[in-house]
mmCIF file of C-alpha atoms in Angstrom:
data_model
loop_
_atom_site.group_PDB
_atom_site.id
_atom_site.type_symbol
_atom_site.label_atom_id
_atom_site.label_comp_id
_atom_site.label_asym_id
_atom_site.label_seq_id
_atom_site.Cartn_x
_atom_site.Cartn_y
_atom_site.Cartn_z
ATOM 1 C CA UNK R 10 45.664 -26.807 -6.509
ATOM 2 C CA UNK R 11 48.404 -26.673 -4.388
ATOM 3 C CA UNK R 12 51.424 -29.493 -3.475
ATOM 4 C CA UNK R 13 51.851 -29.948 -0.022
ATOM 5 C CA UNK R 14 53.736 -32.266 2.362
ATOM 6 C CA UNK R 15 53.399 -35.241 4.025
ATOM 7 C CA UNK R 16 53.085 -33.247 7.537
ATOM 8 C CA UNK R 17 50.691 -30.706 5.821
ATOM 9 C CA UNK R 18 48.538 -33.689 5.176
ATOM 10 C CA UNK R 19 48.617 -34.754 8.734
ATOM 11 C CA UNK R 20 47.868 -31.071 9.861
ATOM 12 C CA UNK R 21 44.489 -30.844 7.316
ATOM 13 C CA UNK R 22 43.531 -34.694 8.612
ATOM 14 C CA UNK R 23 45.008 -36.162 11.688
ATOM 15 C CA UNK R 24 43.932 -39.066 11.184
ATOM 16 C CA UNK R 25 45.900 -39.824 7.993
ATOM 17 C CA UNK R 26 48.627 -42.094 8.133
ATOM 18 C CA UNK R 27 51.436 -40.467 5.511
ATOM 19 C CA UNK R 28 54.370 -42.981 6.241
ATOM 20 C CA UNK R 29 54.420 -43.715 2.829
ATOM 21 C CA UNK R 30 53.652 -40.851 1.017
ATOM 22 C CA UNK R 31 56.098 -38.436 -0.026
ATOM 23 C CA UNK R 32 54.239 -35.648 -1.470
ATOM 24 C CA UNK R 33 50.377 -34.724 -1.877
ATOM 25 C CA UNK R 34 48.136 -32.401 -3.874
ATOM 26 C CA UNK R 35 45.835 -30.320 -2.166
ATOM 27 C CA UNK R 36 42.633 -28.450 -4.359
ATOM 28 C CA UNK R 37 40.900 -26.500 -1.276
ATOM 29 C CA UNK R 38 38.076 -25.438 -3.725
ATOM 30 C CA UNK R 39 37.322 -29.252 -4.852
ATOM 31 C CA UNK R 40 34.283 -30.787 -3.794
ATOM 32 C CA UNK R 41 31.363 -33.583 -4.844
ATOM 33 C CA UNK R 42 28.116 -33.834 -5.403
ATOM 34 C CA UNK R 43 25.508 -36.307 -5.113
ATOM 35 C CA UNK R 44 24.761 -37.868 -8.322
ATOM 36 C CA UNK R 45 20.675 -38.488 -8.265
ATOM 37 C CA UNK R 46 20.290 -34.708 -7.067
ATOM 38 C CA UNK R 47 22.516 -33.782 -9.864
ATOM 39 C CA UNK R 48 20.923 -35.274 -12.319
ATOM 40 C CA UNK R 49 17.780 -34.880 -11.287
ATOM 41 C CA UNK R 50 18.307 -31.143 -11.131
ATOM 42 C CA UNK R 51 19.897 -30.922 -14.340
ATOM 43 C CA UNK R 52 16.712 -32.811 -15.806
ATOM 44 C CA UNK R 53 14.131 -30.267 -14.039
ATOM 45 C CA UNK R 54 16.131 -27.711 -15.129
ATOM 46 C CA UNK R 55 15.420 -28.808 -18.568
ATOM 47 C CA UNK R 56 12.461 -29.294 -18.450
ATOM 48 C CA UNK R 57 11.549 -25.529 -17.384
ATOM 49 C CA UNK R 58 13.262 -24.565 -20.466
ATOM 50 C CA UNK R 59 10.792 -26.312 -22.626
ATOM 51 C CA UNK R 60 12.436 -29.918 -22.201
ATOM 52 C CA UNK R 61 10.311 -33.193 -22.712
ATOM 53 C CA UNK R 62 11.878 -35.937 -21.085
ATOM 54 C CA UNK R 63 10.830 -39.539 -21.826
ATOM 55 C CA UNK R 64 11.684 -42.119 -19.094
ATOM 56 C CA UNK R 65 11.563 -45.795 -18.134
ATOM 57 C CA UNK R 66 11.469 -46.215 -21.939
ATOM 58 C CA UNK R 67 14.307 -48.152 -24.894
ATOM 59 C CA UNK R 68 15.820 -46.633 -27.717
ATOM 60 C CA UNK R 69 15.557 -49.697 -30.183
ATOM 61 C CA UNK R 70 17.664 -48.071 -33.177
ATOM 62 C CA UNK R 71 18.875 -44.956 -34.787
ATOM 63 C CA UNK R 72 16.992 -44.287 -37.904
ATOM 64 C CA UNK R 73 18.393 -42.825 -40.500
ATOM 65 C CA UNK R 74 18.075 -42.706 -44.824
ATOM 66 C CA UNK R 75 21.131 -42.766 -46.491
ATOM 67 C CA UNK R 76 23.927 -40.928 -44.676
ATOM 68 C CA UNK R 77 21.677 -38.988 -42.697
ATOM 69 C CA UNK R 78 19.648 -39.517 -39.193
ATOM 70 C CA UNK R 79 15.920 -38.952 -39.202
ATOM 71 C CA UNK R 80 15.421 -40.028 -35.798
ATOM 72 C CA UNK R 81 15.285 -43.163 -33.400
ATOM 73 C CA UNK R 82 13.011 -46.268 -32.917
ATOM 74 C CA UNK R 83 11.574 -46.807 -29.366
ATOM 75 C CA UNK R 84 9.617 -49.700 -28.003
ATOM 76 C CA UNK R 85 8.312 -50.366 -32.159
ATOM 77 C CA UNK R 86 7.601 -46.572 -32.167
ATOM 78 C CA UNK R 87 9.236 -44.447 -34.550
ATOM 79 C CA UNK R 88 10.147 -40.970 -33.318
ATOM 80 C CA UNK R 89 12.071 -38.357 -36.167
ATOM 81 C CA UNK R 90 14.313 -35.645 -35.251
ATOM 82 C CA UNK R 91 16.948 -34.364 -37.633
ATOM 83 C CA UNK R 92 19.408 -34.570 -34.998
ATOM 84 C CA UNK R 93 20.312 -37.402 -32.555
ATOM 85 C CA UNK R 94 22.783 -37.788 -29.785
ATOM 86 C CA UNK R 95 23.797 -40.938 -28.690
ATOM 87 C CA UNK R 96 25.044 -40.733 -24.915
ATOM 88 C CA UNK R 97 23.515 -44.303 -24.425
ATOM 89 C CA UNK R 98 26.966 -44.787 -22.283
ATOM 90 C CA UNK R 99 27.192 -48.484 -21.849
ATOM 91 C CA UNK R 100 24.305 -49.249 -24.434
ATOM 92 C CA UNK R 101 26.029 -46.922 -27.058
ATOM 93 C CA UNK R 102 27.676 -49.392 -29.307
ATOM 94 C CA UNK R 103 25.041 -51.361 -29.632
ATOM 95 C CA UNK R 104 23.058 -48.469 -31.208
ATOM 96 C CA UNK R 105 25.767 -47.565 -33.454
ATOM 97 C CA UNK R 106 27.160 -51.430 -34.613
ATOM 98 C CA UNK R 107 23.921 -51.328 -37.409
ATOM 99 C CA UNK R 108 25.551 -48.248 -38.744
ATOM 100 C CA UNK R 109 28.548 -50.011 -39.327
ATOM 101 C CA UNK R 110 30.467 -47.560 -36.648
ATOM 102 C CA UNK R 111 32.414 -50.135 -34.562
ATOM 103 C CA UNK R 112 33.761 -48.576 -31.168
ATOM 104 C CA UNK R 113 34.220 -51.179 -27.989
ATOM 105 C CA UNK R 114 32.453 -50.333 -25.165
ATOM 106 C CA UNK R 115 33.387 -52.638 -22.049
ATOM 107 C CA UNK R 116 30.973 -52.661 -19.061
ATOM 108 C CA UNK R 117 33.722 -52.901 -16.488
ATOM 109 C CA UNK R 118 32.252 -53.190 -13.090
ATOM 110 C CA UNK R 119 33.250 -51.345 -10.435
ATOM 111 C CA UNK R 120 32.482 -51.997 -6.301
ATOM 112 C CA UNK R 121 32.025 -49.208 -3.658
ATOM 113 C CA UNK R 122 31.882 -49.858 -0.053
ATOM 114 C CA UNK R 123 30.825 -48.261 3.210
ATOM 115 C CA UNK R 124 32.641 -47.795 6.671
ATOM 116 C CA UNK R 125 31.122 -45.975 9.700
ATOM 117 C CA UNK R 126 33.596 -43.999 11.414
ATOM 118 C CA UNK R 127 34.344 -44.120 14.881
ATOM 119 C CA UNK R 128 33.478 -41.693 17.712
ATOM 120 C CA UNK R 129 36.100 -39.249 17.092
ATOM 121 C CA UNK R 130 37.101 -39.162 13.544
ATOM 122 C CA UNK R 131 35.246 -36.286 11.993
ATOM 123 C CA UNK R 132 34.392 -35.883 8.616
ATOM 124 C CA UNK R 133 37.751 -35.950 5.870
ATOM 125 C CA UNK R 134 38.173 -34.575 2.002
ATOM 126 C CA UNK R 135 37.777 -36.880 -0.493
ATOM 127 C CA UNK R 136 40.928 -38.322 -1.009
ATOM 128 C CA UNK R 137 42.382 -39.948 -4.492
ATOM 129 C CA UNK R 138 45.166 -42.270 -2.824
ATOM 130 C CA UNK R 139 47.356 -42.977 -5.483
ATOM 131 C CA UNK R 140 49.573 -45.031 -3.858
ATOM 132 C CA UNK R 141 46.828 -47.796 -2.908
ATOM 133 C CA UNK R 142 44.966 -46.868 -6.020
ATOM 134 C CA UNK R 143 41.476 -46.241 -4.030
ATOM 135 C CA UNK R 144 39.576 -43.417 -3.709
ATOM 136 C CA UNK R 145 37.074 -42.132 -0.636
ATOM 137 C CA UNK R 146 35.092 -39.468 0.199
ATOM 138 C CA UNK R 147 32.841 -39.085 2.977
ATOM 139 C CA UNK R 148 28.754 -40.141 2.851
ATOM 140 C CA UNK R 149 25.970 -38.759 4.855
ATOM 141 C CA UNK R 150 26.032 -38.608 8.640
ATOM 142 C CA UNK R 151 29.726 -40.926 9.386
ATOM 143 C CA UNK R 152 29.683 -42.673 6.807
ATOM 144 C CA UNK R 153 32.777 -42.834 4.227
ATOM 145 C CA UNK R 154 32.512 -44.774 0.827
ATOM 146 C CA UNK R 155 35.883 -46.244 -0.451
ATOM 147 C CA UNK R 156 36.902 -47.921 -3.413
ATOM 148 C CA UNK R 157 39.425 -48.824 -5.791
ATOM 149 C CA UNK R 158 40.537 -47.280 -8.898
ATOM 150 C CA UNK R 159 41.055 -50.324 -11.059
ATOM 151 C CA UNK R 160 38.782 -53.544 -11.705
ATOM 152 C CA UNK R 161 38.465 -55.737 -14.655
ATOM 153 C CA UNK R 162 35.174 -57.784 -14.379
ATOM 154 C CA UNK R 163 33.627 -57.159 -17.658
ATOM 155 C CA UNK R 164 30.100 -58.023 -16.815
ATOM 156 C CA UNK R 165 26.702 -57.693 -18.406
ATOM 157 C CA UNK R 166 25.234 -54.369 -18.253
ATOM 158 C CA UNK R 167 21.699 -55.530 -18.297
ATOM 159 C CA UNK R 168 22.384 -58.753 -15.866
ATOM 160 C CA UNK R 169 25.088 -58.378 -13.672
ATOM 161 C CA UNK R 170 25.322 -57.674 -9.322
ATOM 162 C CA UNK R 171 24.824 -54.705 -8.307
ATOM 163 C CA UNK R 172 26.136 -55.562 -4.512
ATOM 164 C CA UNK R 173 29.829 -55.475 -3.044
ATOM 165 C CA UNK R 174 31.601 -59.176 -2.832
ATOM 166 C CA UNK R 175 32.358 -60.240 0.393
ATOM 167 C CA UNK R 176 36.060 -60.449 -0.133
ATOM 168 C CA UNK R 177 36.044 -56.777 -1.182
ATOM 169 C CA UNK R 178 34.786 -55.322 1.290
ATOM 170 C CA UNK R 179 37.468 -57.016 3.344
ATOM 171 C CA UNK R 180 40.028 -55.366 1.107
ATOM 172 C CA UNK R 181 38.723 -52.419 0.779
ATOM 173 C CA UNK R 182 38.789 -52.621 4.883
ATOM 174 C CA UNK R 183 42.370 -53.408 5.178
ATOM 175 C CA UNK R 184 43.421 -50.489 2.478
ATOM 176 C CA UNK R 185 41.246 -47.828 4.419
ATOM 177 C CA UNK R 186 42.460 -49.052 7.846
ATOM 178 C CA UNK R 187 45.955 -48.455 6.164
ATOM 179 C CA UNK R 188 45.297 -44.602 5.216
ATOM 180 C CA UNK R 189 43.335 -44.153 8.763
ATOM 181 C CA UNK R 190 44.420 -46.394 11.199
ATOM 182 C CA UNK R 191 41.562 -45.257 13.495
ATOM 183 C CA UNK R 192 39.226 -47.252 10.614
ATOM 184 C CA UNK R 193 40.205 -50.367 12.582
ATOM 185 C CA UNK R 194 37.386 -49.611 14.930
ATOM 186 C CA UNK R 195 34.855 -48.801 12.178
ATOM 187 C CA UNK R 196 32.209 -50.706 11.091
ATOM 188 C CA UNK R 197 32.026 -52.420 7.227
ATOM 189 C CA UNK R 198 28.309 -51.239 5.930
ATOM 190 C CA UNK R 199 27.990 -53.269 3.222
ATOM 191 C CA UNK R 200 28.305 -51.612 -0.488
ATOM 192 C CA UNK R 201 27.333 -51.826 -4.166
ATOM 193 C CA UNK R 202 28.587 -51.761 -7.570
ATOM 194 C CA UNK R 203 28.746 -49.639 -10.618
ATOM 195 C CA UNK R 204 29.776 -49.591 -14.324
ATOM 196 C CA UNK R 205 32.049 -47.707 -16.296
ATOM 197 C CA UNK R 206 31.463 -47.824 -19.781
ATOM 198 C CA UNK R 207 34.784 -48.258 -20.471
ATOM 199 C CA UNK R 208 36.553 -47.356 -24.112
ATOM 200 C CA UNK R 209 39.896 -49.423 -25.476
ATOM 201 C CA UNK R 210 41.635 -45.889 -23.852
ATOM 202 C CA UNK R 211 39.270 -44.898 -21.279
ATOM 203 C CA UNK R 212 39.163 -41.656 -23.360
ATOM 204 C CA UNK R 213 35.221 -40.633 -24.098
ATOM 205 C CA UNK R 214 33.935 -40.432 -27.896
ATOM 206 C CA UNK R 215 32.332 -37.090 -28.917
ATOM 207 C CA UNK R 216 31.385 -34.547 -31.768
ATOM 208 C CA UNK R 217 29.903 -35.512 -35.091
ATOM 209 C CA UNK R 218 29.792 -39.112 -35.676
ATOM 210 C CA UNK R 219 30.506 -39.593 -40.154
ATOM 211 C CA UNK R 220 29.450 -40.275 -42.376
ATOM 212 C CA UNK R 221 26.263 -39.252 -40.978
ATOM 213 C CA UNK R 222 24.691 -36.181 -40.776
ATOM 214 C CA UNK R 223 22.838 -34.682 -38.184
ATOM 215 C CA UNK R 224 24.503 -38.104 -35.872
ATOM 216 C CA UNK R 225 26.270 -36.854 -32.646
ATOM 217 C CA UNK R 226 28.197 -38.781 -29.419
ATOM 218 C CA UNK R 227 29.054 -37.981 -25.689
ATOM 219 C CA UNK R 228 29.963 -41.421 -24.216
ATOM 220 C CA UNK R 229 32.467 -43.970 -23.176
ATOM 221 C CA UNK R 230 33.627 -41.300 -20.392
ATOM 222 C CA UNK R 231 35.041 -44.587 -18.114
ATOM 223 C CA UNK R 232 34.228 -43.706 -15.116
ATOM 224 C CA UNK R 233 35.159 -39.807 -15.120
ATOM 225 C CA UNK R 234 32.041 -38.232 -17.119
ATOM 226 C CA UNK R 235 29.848 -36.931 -13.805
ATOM 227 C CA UNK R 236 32.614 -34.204 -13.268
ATOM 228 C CA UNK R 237 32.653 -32.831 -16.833
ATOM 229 C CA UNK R 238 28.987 -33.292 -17.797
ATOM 230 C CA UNK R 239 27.767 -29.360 -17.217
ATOM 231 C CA UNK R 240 30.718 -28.331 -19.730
ATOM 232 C CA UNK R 241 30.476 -31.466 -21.719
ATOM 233 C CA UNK R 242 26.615 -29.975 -22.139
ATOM 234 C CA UNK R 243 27.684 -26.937 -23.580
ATOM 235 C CA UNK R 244 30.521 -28.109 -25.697
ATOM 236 C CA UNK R 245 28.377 -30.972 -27.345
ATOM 237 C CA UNK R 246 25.284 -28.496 -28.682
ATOM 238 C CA UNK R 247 28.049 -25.680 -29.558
ATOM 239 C CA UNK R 248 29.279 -28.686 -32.014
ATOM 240 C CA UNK R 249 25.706 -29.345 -33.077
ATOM 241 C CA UNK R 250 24.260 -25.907 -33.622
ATOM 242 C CA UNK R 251 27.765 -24.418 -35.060
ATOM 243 C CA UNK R 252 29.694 -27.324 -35.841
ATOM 244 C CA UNK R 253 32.874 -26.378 -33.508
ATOM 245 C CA UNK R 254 33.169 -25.533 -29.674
ATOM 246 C CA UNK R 255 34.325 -21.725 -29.345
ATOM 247 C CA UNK R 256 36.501 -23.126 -26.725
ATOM 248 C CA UNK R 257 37.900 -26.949 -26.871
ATOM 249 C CA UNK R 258 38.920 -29.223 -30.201
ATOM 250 C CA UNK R 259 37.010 -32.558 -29.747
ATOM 251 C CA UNK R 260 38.677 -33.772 -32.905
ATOM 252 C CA UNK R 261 41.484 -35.699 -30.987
ATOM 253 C CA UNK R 262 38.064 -37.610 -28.999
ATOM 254 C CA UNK R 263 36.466 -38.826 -32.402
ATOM 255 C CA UNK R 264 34.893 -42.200 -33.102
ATOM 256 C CA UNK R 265 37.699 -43.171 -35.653
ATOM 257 C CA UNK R 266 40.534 -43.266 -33.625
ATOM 258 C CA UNK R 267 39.744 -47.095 -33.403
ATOM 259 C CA UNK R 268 39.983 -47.986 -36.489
ATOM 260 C CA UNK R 269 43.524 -48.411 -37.989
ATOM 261 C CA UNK R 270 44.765 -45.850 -40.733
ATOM 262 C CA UNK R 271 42.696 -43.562 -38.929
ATOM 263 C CA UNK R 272 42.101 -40.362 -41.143
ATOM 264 C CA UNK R 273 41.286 -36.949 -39.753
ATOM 265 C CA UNK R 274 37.898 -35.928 -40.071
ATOM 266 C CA UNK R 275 37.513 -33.217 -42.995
ATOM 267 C CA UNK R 276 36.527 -29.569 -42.029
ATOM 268 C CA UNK R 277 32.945 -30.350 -43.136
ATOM 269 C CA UNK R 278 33.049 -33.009 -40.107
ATOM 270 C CA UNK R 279 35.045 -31.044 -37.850
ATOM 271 C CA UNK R 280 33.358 -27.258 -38.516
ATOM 272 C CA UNK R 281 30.495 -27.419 -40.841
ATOM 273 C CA UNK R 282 27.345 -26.630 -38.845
ATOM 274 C CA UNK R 283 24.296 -29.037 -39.085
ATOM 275 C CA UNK R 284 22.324 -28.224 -42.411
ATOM 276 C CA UNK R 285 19.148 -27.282 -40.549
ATOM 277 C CA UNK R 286 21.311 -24.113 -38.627
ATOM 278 C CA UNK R 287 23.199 -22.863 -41.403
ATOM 279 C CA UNK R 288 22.299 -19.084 -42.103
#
């Protein structure tokens, strides 16, 4: 990542009005992805490596004896495993609240809209405008989605509208039009919205989740979780099969930090590996 000025912005995208910006970051390497290939990949991919994957279907309750997990309940059907991990993003508290582990997820919804871009204004990076708060890359053919960084309808995330507002898209319009002035002769496709599942400081919970054994999280990533999921992967079963990540400390990202008087998790929390891969 680079910084650049306000005329090297112009230079990468002429279109880009930079009257009011005064300095700019520039990561030539960065790029997106689309997020049903993703995950669908990832899933295929796991599934080759001796994966079963079980769709379409609810995870009624963890089950566990004591302080220790023996598996989950789904649709009245009990399923053991020694080890669960609870990535249930905007579901996940409600799977942990009968455990008596309290952490506050908020389903904050979030709205996305599409412009087509006029004859002439080629395709752009994706762009985090931090001075309008909004974000855009482009979409297939000349299309760009834009939205903004902050909402705070907390909605429910098994009933709530999955469409842009009509006065949104209008803003989101007029903030777009600002960065490209050009976007005044594009065309408002319509949109939809999202949720984050959003933690008290939009910081994800992860690792070992005591007093239980063998009970594991990876959620509450508000809104930034599709970008680290591949290392997020490898970090999470590193802190199941060995009980620490060779590489990164997820201690400061533990459940606990909500509560007040919050004590540090012991080493047998923090480094002991699961009972069932101990040598």
């Amino acid at each position: 990542m680079q910084l650049i000025s306000p005329s090297d912005v112009k230079a990468l995208v002429p279109a880009a009005n930079v009257d009011d910006i005064a300095l700019a970051s520039y990561e030539a390497e960065s790029g997106y992805a689309d997020p049903s290939s993703t995950a669908n990949a990832l899933a295929n991919r796991a599934r080759e490596l001796g994966a079963t994957l079980v769709q379409y279907r609810h995870v009624d309750a963890i089950r566990t004896t004591g302080e220790k997990v023996v598996g989950v309940r789904s649709e009245g059907v009990d399923i053991d495993a020694p080890v669960v991990v609870n990535c249930a993003g905007l579901w996940a508290d409600r799977l942990l609240r009968p455990l008596g582990v309290e952490v506050s997820i908020k389903p904050e919804r979030h709205q996305m809209c599409f412009f087509r871009r006029p004859a002439g204004f080629g395709v752009h990076p994706a762009v985090a405008d931090s001075v309008q708060m909004t974000y855009m890359r482009p979409e297939h053919g000349d299309l760009t989605i834009h939205g903004k960084l902050v909402y705070d309808e907390i909605v429910d995330p098994d009933s709530y509208n999955e469409g842009a507002d009509p006065d949104q898209i209008v803003k989101n319009a007029e903030l777009i039009a600002h960065r490209f002035p050009v976007m005044e002769h594009g065309l408002a496709m319509g949109g939809y919205s999202g949720l984050y599942d959003a933690t008290p400081d939009h910081h994800p919970v992860l690792g070992a989740i005591a007093p239980y054994e063998g009970l594991f999280a990876d959620f509450g990533w508000s809104g930034h979780g599709f970008k680290h999921s591949p290392l997020m992967g490898d970090i999470i079963s590193d802190v199941i099969l060995h009980g620490r990540s060779k590489d990164y400390d997820v201690t400061p990202f533990r459940w606990t930090r909500f509560r007040e008087n919050d004590p540090v998790p012991s080493a047998r929390w923090a480094a002991e590996p699961h009972p069932k891969h101990r040598l």
